[in-house]
Short mmCIF file of C-alpha atoms in Angstrom, two decimals:
data_model
loop_
_atom_site.label_atom_id
_atom_site.label_comp_id
_atom_site.label_asym_id
_atom_site.label_seq_id
_atom_site.Cartn_x
_atom_site.Cartn_y
_atom_site.Cartn_z
CA SER M 1 -36.05 1.46 1.40
CA LEU M 2 -35.08 0.66 -2.01
CA LEU M 3 -31.72 2.35 -2.12
CA VAL M 4 -30.73 0.15 0.89
CA LEU M 5 -31.94 -2.92 -0.84
CA GLU M 6 -30.04 -1.78 -3.98
CA LYS M 7 -26.90 -1.14 -2.04
CA LYS M 8 -27.01 -4.81 -0.58
CA ALA M 9 -27.61 -6.37 -3.62
CA ARG M 10 -24.92 -4.62 -5.63
CA VAL M 11 -22.24 -5.19 -2.76
CA ALA M 12 -23.19 -8.89 -3.00
CA THR M 13 -22.97 -8.74 -6.73
CA ASP M 14 -26.36 -10.25 -7.02
CA ALA M 15 -27.32 -9.11 -10.62
CA GLN M 16 -30.67 -10.48 -10.68
CA SER M 17 -31.84 -8.68 -7.55
CA THR M 18 -30.28 -5.30 -8.51
CA GLN M 19 -31.78 -5.64 -11.96
CA ARG M 20 -35.37 -5.86 -10.38
CA ILE M 21 -34.71 -3.14 -7.90
CA LEU M 22 -33.70 -0.71 -10.30
CA VAL M 23 -36.35 -1.48 -12.89
CA HIS M 24 -38.80 -1.24 -9.97
CA VAL M 25 -37.60 2.21 -9.13
CA VAL M 26 -38.15 3.31 -12.58
CA ASP M 27 -41.56 1.75 -12.40
CA LEU M 28 -42.51 3.56 -9.27
CA CYS M 29 -41.52 6.94 -10.75
CA PHE M 30 -43.50 6.07 -13.98
CA GLU M 31 -46.75 4.95 -12.14
CA ALA M 32 -46.36 8.43 -9.89
CA GLY M 33 -46.04 10.37 -13.06
CA ALA M 34 -42.81 11.78 -11.58
CA TRP M 35 -40.66 12.08 -14.72
CA ASP M 36 -38.02 14.46 -13.48
CA THR M 37 -37.57 12.12 -10.34
CA MET M 38 -37.36 9.18 -12.78
CA GLY M 39 -34.31 11.06 -14.50
CA GLU M 40 -32.65 11.88 -11.21
CA TYR M 41 -32.79 8.25 -10.06
CA VAL M 42 -31.49 6.94 -13.31
CA ILE M 43 -28.32 9.09 -13.07
CA LEU M 44 -28.03 8.36 -9.35
CA LEU M 45 -28.31 4.78 -9.80
CA ALA M 46 -26.07 4.47 -12.84
CA LYS M 47 -23.35 6.23 -11.17
CA ARG M 48 -23.20 4.17 -7.88
CA ARG M 49 -19.85 2.77 -7.25
CA GLY M 50 -19.33 -0.70 -8.64
CA GLN M 51 -22.84 -0.55 -10.28
CA LEU M 52 -23.51 -3.77 -12.23
CA LYS M 53 -23.64 -3.23 -15.97
CA SER M 54 -26.61 -5.71 -16.64
CA ALA M 55 -28.55 -3.86 -14.08
CA VAL M 56 -27.90 -0.42 -15.59
CA THR M 57 -28.79 -1.93 -19.16
CA LYS M 58 -32.05 -3.04 -17.81
CA MET M 59 -32.88 -0.02 -15.89
CA VAL M 60 -32.04 2.08 -19.17
CA GLN M 61 -34.25 -0.40 -21.34
CA ARG M 62 -37.17 0.05 -19.06
CA ALA M 63 -36.94 3.88 -18.81
CA CYS M 64 -36.92 3.76 -22.79
CA GLU M 65 -40.18 1.94 -22.64
CA CYS M 66 -41.46 4.46 -20.15
CA LEU M 67 -40.45 7.18 -22.71
CA GLU M 68 -42.98 6.12 -25.45
CA LYS M 69 -45.77 7.23 -22.91
CA ALA M 70 -44.25 10.36 -21.91
CA PRO M 71 -47.02 13.14 -21.47
CA ASP M 72 -45.75 15.69 -23.61
CA LYS M 73 -42.78 16.40 -25.80
CA GLU M 74 -40.79 18.70 -23.10
CA THR M 75 -40.99 15.99 -20.83
CA THR M 76 -39.81 13.40 -23.70
CA LEU M 77 -36.89 15.65 -24.53
CA ARG M 78 -35.61 16.12 -21.06
CA LEU M 79 -35.64 12.32 -20.25
CA ILE M 80 -34.03 11.70 -23.70
CA ASP M 81 -31.28 13.98 -22.80
CA THR M 82 -30.86 12.38 -19.33
CA LEU M 83 -30.77 9.06 -20.64
CA ARG M 84 -28.31 10.01 -23.40
CA THR M 85 -26.06 11.61 -20.51
CA VAL M 86 -26.18 8.23 -18.46
CA THR M 87 -25.53 6.01 -21.78
CA GLU M 88 -22.69 8.08 -23.00
CA GLY M 89 -19.44 6.20 -23.54
CA LYS M 90 -20.83 2.94 -22.15
CA ILE M 91 -20.54 -0.11 -24.42
CA HIS M 92 -23.27 -2.01 -22.78
CA VAL M 93 -26.04 0.56 -23.44
CA GLU M 94 -24.59 1.51 -26.98
CA VAL M 95 -27.91 0.30 -28.76
CA GLU M 96 -30.28 2.16 -26.41
CA ARG M 97 -28.15 5.31 -27.02
CA ALA M 98 -28.30 4.94 -30.80
CA ARG M 99 -32.21 4.39 -30.59
CA LEU M 100 -32.53 7.46 -28.37
CA THR M 101 -30.32 9.56 -30.63
CA LEU M 102 -32.68 8.44 -33.58
CA LYS M 103 -35.68 9.39 -31.72
CA LEU M 104 -34.24 12.87 -30.90
CA ALA M 105 -33.09 13.38 -34.53
CA LYS M 106 -36.66 12.74 -35.72
CA MET M 107 -38.14 15.08 -33.22
CA GLN M 108 -35.67 17.92 -34.25
CA GLU M 109 -36.66 17.05 -37.91
CA GLU M 110 -40.12 17.49 -37.39
CA ASP M 111 -39.51 20.81 -35.80
CA GLY M 112 -37.71 21.74 -39.01
CA ASN M 113 -34.23 21.70 -37.59
CA VAL M 114 -32.84 19.49 -40.35
CA SER M 115 -29.32 20.36 -40.05
CA GLU M 116 -29.30 19.93 -36.36
CA ALA M 117 -31.07 16.51 -36.72
CA ALA M 118 -28.47 15.47 -39.06
CA ASP M 119 -25.61 16.56 -36.92
CA THR M 120 -27.28 14.59 -33.94
CA LEU M 121 -27.62 11.54 -35.71
CA ASN M 122 -24.05 11.52 -36.98
CA SER M 123 -22.64 11.73 -33.59
CA ILE M 124 -23.29 8.06 -33.53
CA GLN M 125 -21.14 5.55 -35.49
CA VAL M 126 -23.41 2.30 -35.57
CA GLU M 127 -21.00 0.59 -37.69
CA THR M 128 -18.74 -0.08 -34.59
CA PHE M 129 -21.58 -1.42 -32.49
CA GLY M 130 -21.05 -5.25 -32.13
CA SER M 131 -24.31 -5.68 -30.14
CA MET M 132 -26.68 -4.03 -32.75
CA ASP M 133 -28.64 -6.13 -35.22
CA ARG M 134 -27.16 -5.82 -38.75
CA ARG M 135 -30.39 -4.67 -40.19
CA GLU M 136 -31.08 -2.01 -37.65
CA LYS M 137 -27.49 -0.77 -38.41
CA VAL M 138 -28.30 -0.39 -41.98
CA GLU M 139 -31.66 1.40 -41.22
CA PHE M 140 -29.72 3.73 -39.07
CA ILE M 141 -27.11 4.46 -41.69
CA LEU M 142 -29.80 5.13 -44.25
CA GLU M 143 -31.30 7.72 -42.06
CA GLN M 144 -28.04 9.27 -41.65
CA MET M 145 -27.85 9.39 -45.54
CA ARG M 146 -31.35 10.56 -45.87
CA LEU M 147 -30.84 13.47 -43.36
CA GLY M 148 -27.28 14.33 -44.88
CA LEU M 149 -28.84 14.75 -48.33
CA ALA M 150 -31.80 16.65 -46.91
CA LYS M 151 -28.94 18.83 -45.28
CA LYS M 152 -27.20 18.92 -48.67
CA ASP M 153 -24.10 17.63 -46.98
CA TYR M 154 -23.31 15.41 -50.05
CA ILE M 155 -19.73 14.64 -49.17
CA ARG M 156 -20.38 13.47 -45.61
CA THR M 157 -23.45 11.34 -47.38
CA GLN M 158 -20.89 9.68 -49.83
CA ILE M 159 -18.59 8.80 -47.21
CA ILE M 160 -21.43 7.58 -44.90
CA SER M 161 -22.79 5.22 -47.95
CA LYS M 162 -19.58 3.53 -48.08
CA LYS M 163 -20.39 1.99 -44.64
CA ILE M 164 -22.99 -0.22 -46.23
CA SER M 165 -21.94 -3.33 -47.94
CA THR M 166 -24.03 -4.14 -50.89
CA ARG M 167 -23.69 -7.86 -50.10
CA PHE M 168 -26.07 -7.32 -47.32
CA PHE M 169 -28.84 -6.74 -49.96
CA GLU M 170 -28.60 -10.17 -51.33
CA SER M 171 -30.80 -11.60 -48.74
CA LYS M 172 -34.57 -11.41 -49.95
CA GLU M 173 -35.63 -10.00 -46.54
CA HIS M 174 -33.67 -6.80 -46.92
CA HIS M 175 -34.96 -6.06 -50.34
CA ASP M 176 -36.97 -3.18 -49.26
CA LEU M 177 -33.55 -1.58 -47.41
CA LYS M 178 -31.97 -2.18 -50.90
CA LEU M 179 -34.42 0.08 -52.83
CA ARG M 180 -34.20 2.73 -50.15
CA PHE M 181 -30.43 2.55 -50.35
CA TYR M 182 -30.28 2.92 -54.19
CA ASP M 183 -32.95 5.63 -54.22
CA LEU M 184 -30.82 7.63 -51.89
CA MET M 185 -27.71 6.82 -54.07
CA LEU M 186 -29.67 8.19 -57.16
CA THR M 187 -30.42 11.37 -55.45
CA LEU M 188 -26.66 11.59 -54.50
CA ALA M 189 -25.40 10.77 -57.95
CA HIS M 190 -27.76 13.37 -59.42
CA ASN M 191 -26.24 16.22 -57.47
CA ASP M 192 -23.01 15.27 -59.16
CA SER M 193 -24.36 14.85 -62.65
CA ASP M 194 -22.73 11.37 -62.51
CA PHE M 195 -25.10 9.70 -64.72
CA LEU M 196 -23.20 6.51 -65.51
CA SER M 197 -23.55 5.50 -61.56
CA MET M 198 -27.29 6.43 -61.80
CA CYS M 199 -27.49 3.82 -64.57
CA GLU M 200 -25.84 1.30 -62.42
CA HIS M 201 -28.09 2.34 -59.24
CA CYS M 202 -31.15 1.81 -61.52
CA ARG M 203 -29.59 -1.58 -62.80
CA ALA M 204 -29.25 -2.73 -59.12
CA LYS M 205 -32.84 -1.83 -58.49
CA LEU M 206 -33.93 -4.03 -61.43
CA ASP M 207 -32.13 -6.80 -60.15
CA THR M 208 -34.67 -6.95 -57.25
CA PRO M 209 -37.67 -9.49 -57.23
CA SER M 210 -40.17 -7.03 -55.99
CA VAL M 211 -39.09 -4.80 -59.00
CA GLU M 212 -39.02 -7.53 -61.57
CA GLU M 213 -42.30 -9.00 -60.39
CA ASP M 214 -43.99 -5.55 -60.85
CA PRO M 215 -44.11 -4.62 -64.62
CA GLU M 216 -44.99 -0.94 -63.94
CA GLN M 217 -41.90 -0.68 -61.76
CA TRP M 218 -39.38 -2.25 -63.92
CA ARG M 219 -40.62 -0.47 -67.15
CA GLU M 220 -40.09 2.72 -65.19
CA VAL M 221 -36.61 1.83 -63.71
CA LEU M 222 -35.45 0.27 -67.26
CA ARG M 223 -36.78 3.60 -68.95
CA ASP M 224 -34.58 5.82 -66.38
CA ALA M 225 -31.48 3.55 -66.72
CA VAL M 226 -31.56 3.98 -70.49
CA ILE M 227 -32.03 7.69 -70.30
CA PHE M 228 -29.21 8.03 -67.64
CA LEU M 229 -26.91 5.92 -69.72
CA VAL M 230 -27.21 8.10 -72.78
CA LEU M 231 -26.85 11.18 -70.76
CA ALA M 232 -23.40 9.72 -69.57
CA ALA M 233 -20.22 10.85 -71.30
CA HIS M 234 -18.76 8.19 -73.79
CA ASP M 235 -16.06 5.97 -72.31
CA ASN M 236 -15.35 2.30 -72.46
CA GLU M 237 -17.54 1.54 -69.55
CA GLN M 238 -20.35 3.44 -70.79
CA SER M 239 -20.09 1.71 -74.29
CA ASP M 240 -19.91 -1.61 -72.69
CA LEU M 241 -23.09 -0.89 -70.64
CA VAL M 242 -24.86 0.28 -73.79
CA ALA M 243 -24.16 -3.01 -75.32
CA ARG M 244 -25.39 -4.84 -72.34
CA ILE M 245 -28.77 -3.20 -71.97
CA ALA M 246 -29.31 -3.04 -75.72
CA ALA M 247 -29.36 -6.88 -75.35
CA ASP M 248 -31.78 -6.93 -72.56
CA LYS M 249 -35.07 -8.77 -73.91
CA LYS M 250 -37.13 -6.53 -71.74
CA LEU M 251 -36.42 -3.54 -74.00
CA LYS M 252 -38.89 -5.09 -76.59
CA GLU M 253 -41.63 -3.87 -74.29
CA LEU M 254 -40.53 -0.53 -74.37
CA PRO M 255 -40.19 0.44 -77.95
CA GLU M 256 -39.40 4.09 -77.53
CA VAL M 257 -36.85 3.59 -75.23
CA LYS M 258 -35.26 0.79 -77.53
CA GLU M 259 -35.47 3.34 -80.30
CA VAL M 260 -33.63 6.07 -78.25
CA LEU M 261 -31.03 3.66 -77.44
CA LYS M 262 -30.70 2.33 -81.01
CA VAL M 263 -29.54 5.87 -82.09
CA PHE M 264 -26.33 5.50 -79.87
CA THR M 265 -25.57 2.05 -81.07
CA THR M 266 -26.13 2.65 -85.07
CA SER M 267 -23.24 4.29 -86.93
CA GLU M 268 -25.50 7.03 -88.47
CA VAL M 269 -25.64 10.67 -88.26
CA MET M 270 -28.86 11.86 -86.60
CA PRO M 271 -28.95 15.73 -86.36
CA TRP M 272 -30.27 17.07 -83.16
CA ARG M 273 -33.23 18.57 -85.03
CA VAL M 274 -34.50 15.10 -86.12
CA PHE M 275 -33.68 13.53 -82.86
CA GLU M 276 -35.71 16.34 -80.97
CA GLU M 277 -38.99 15.88 -83.29
CA GLN M 278 -38.76 12.15 -83.17
CA PHE M 279 -38.14 11.60 -79.28
CA GLY M 280 -38.66 14.99 -77.86
CA PRO M 281 -42.47 14.51 -76.79
CA PHE M 282 -41.60 11.18 -75.18
CA LEU M 283 -38.37 12.05 -73.49
CA ARG M 284 -39.83 15.34 -72.06
CA SER M 285 -42.66 13.32 -70.34
CA THR M 286 -40.06 11.43 -68.24
CA PRO M 287 -38.93 12.69 -64.85
CA ALA M 288 -35.37 13.10 -65.79
CA LEU M 289 -36.06 15.21 -68.76
CA ALA M 290 -39.23 17.04 -67.50
CA GLU M 291 -39.94 20.82 -68.24
CA ASP M 292 -38.03 22.09 -64.99
CA GLU M 293 -34.76 23.45 -64.08
CA ALA M 294 -33.04 20.06 -63.49
CA GLY M 295 -34.84 18.57 -66.60
CA SER M 296 -33.61 21.50 -68.74
CA LYS M 297 -30.17 21.05 -67.61
CA ASN M 298 -30.28 17.34 -68.52
CA TRP M 299 -31.56 18.21 -71.95
CA ASP M 300 -28.71 20.32 -72.77
CA VAL M 301 -26.52 17.34 -71.78
CA LEU M 302 -28.66 14.99 -73.96
CA ARG M 303 -28.33 17.46 -76.93
CA LYS M 304 -24.27 17.69 -76.32
CA ARG M 305 -24.23 13.73 -76.28
CA VAL M 306 -26.32 13.43 -79.71
CA VAL M 307 -23.82 15.87 -81.33
CA GLU M 308 -20.75 14.06 -79.73
CA HIS M 309 -22.29 10.59 -81.04
CA ASN M 310 -22.61 12.08 -84.65
CA ILE M 311 -18.92 13.17 -84.77
CA ARG M 312 -17.84 9.90 -83.53
CA VAL M 313 -19.73 8.31 -86.23
CA MET M 314 -18.21 10.91 -88.86
CA ALA M 315 -14.75 9.93 -87.60
CA LYS M 316 -15.49 6.41 -88.53
CA TYR M 317 -16.42 7.50 -92.36
CA TYR M 318 -14.07 10.30 -92.96
CA ASP M 319 -10.33 10.71 -92.99
CA ARG M 320 -10.58 14.33 -93.87
CA ILE M 321 -13.49 16.68 -93.48
CA SER M 322 -13.68 20.60 -93.59
CA THR M 323 -15.55 22.02 -90.42
CA THR M 324 -18.05 23.62 -92.65
CA ARG M 325 -18.99 20.40 -94.09
CA MET M 326 -19.07 18.77 -90.59
CA ALA M 327 -21.16 21.78 -89.41
CA GLU M 328 -23.48 21.10 -92.45
CA LEU M 329 -24.05 17.41 -91.32
CA LEU M 330 -24.73 18.32 -87.79
CA GLU M 331 -26.93 21.01 -88.61
CA LEU M 332 -24.94 23.41 -86.24
CA PRO M 333 -23.15 26.80 -86.68
CA GLU M 334 -19.72 26.18 -87.63
CA ALA M 335 -18.39 27.66 -84.24
CA ASP M 336 -20.60 25.32 -82.16
CA ALA M 337 -19.51 22.19 -84.38
CA GLU M 338 -15.75 23.25 -83.80
CA ALA M 339 -16.17 23.60 -79.97
CA HIS M 340 -18.03 20.35 -79.81
CA LEU M 341 -15.05 18.62 -81.79
CA SER M 342 -12.44 20.32 -79.84
CA ALA M 343 -13.97 18.99 -76.71
CA LEU M 344 -13.78 15.36 -78.16
CA VAL M 345 -10.41 15.68 -79.34
CA SER M 346 -9.20 16.86 -75.74
CA SER M 347 -10.77 13.86 -74.26
CA LYS M 348 -9.10 11.88 -76.82
CA THR M 349 -12.35 10.29 -77.93
CA VAL M 350 -11.45 11.31 -81.57
CA TYR M 351 -8.43 12.07 -83.36
CA ALA M 352 -7.90 15.47 -85.42
#
């Protein structure tokens, strides 16, 4: 029988023959449609004393190929569970285990178990796998990030994102993954209202040939970059970015966006009422400031940024000013003007 032959080949350390026998056993079970028997023999043969690693690898690879042709979902799940048991803790089949886990997570997600799918995928640490192709590793990590965001596990997603080196995206063949990565990072940063990081992510997307070559895409990304930049709190880094983006020649093709940015680079007071009348319709038509819950929240932030800009401008022109006069210039109630000023003094943006 094949098991007797397998023992002779294994004892003789005949790797080629052992591989062929193990693969043939899987093929026989597949041809007979004996899926449960296949699982039993995979476990039996993998656990045999002194079993050759290369033979186990070939057998698992062949079983994974057969898995694609499983007759139903239950059979697929049973065989995946069996193969994951066999491959657990074995470095020579770590890549196959990762692929099986990814397949299982996708099936769980299709069933609506997003949390379970995320936990399943996070049980695999592909960054430690030496035998896995680098692109496949990044794709796996991106899937972990996507499911982490779907589960709303933002802290773990932030940790997982650190496993990807952005230098990997320098190669042109990986630019599709670069765009996927920065889309996920934008979602992650939006949850923390980290608008400066969102602007940086948009700029990273802009620095991609496929985006640069598509006028519709780069216009959309540059528009979003400017909106996130003006939503970001004023500091040295934000101020530097404003200057750099304002110097971008592409802004000439986006006059409304250029005018919005100009408000924050010009030392002139622009009351919120005037700003809203001039730019409101355009800004409200953008996804970041749309008429929904998130957009309305960002709209309130934008109002705050316009008021803060106006106070900074006043600080340049006035050594002393009463809160009454300041409120008059801002077109705000005195209490609101004082609250905004107090916040800027606390953050040491202005002195008072």
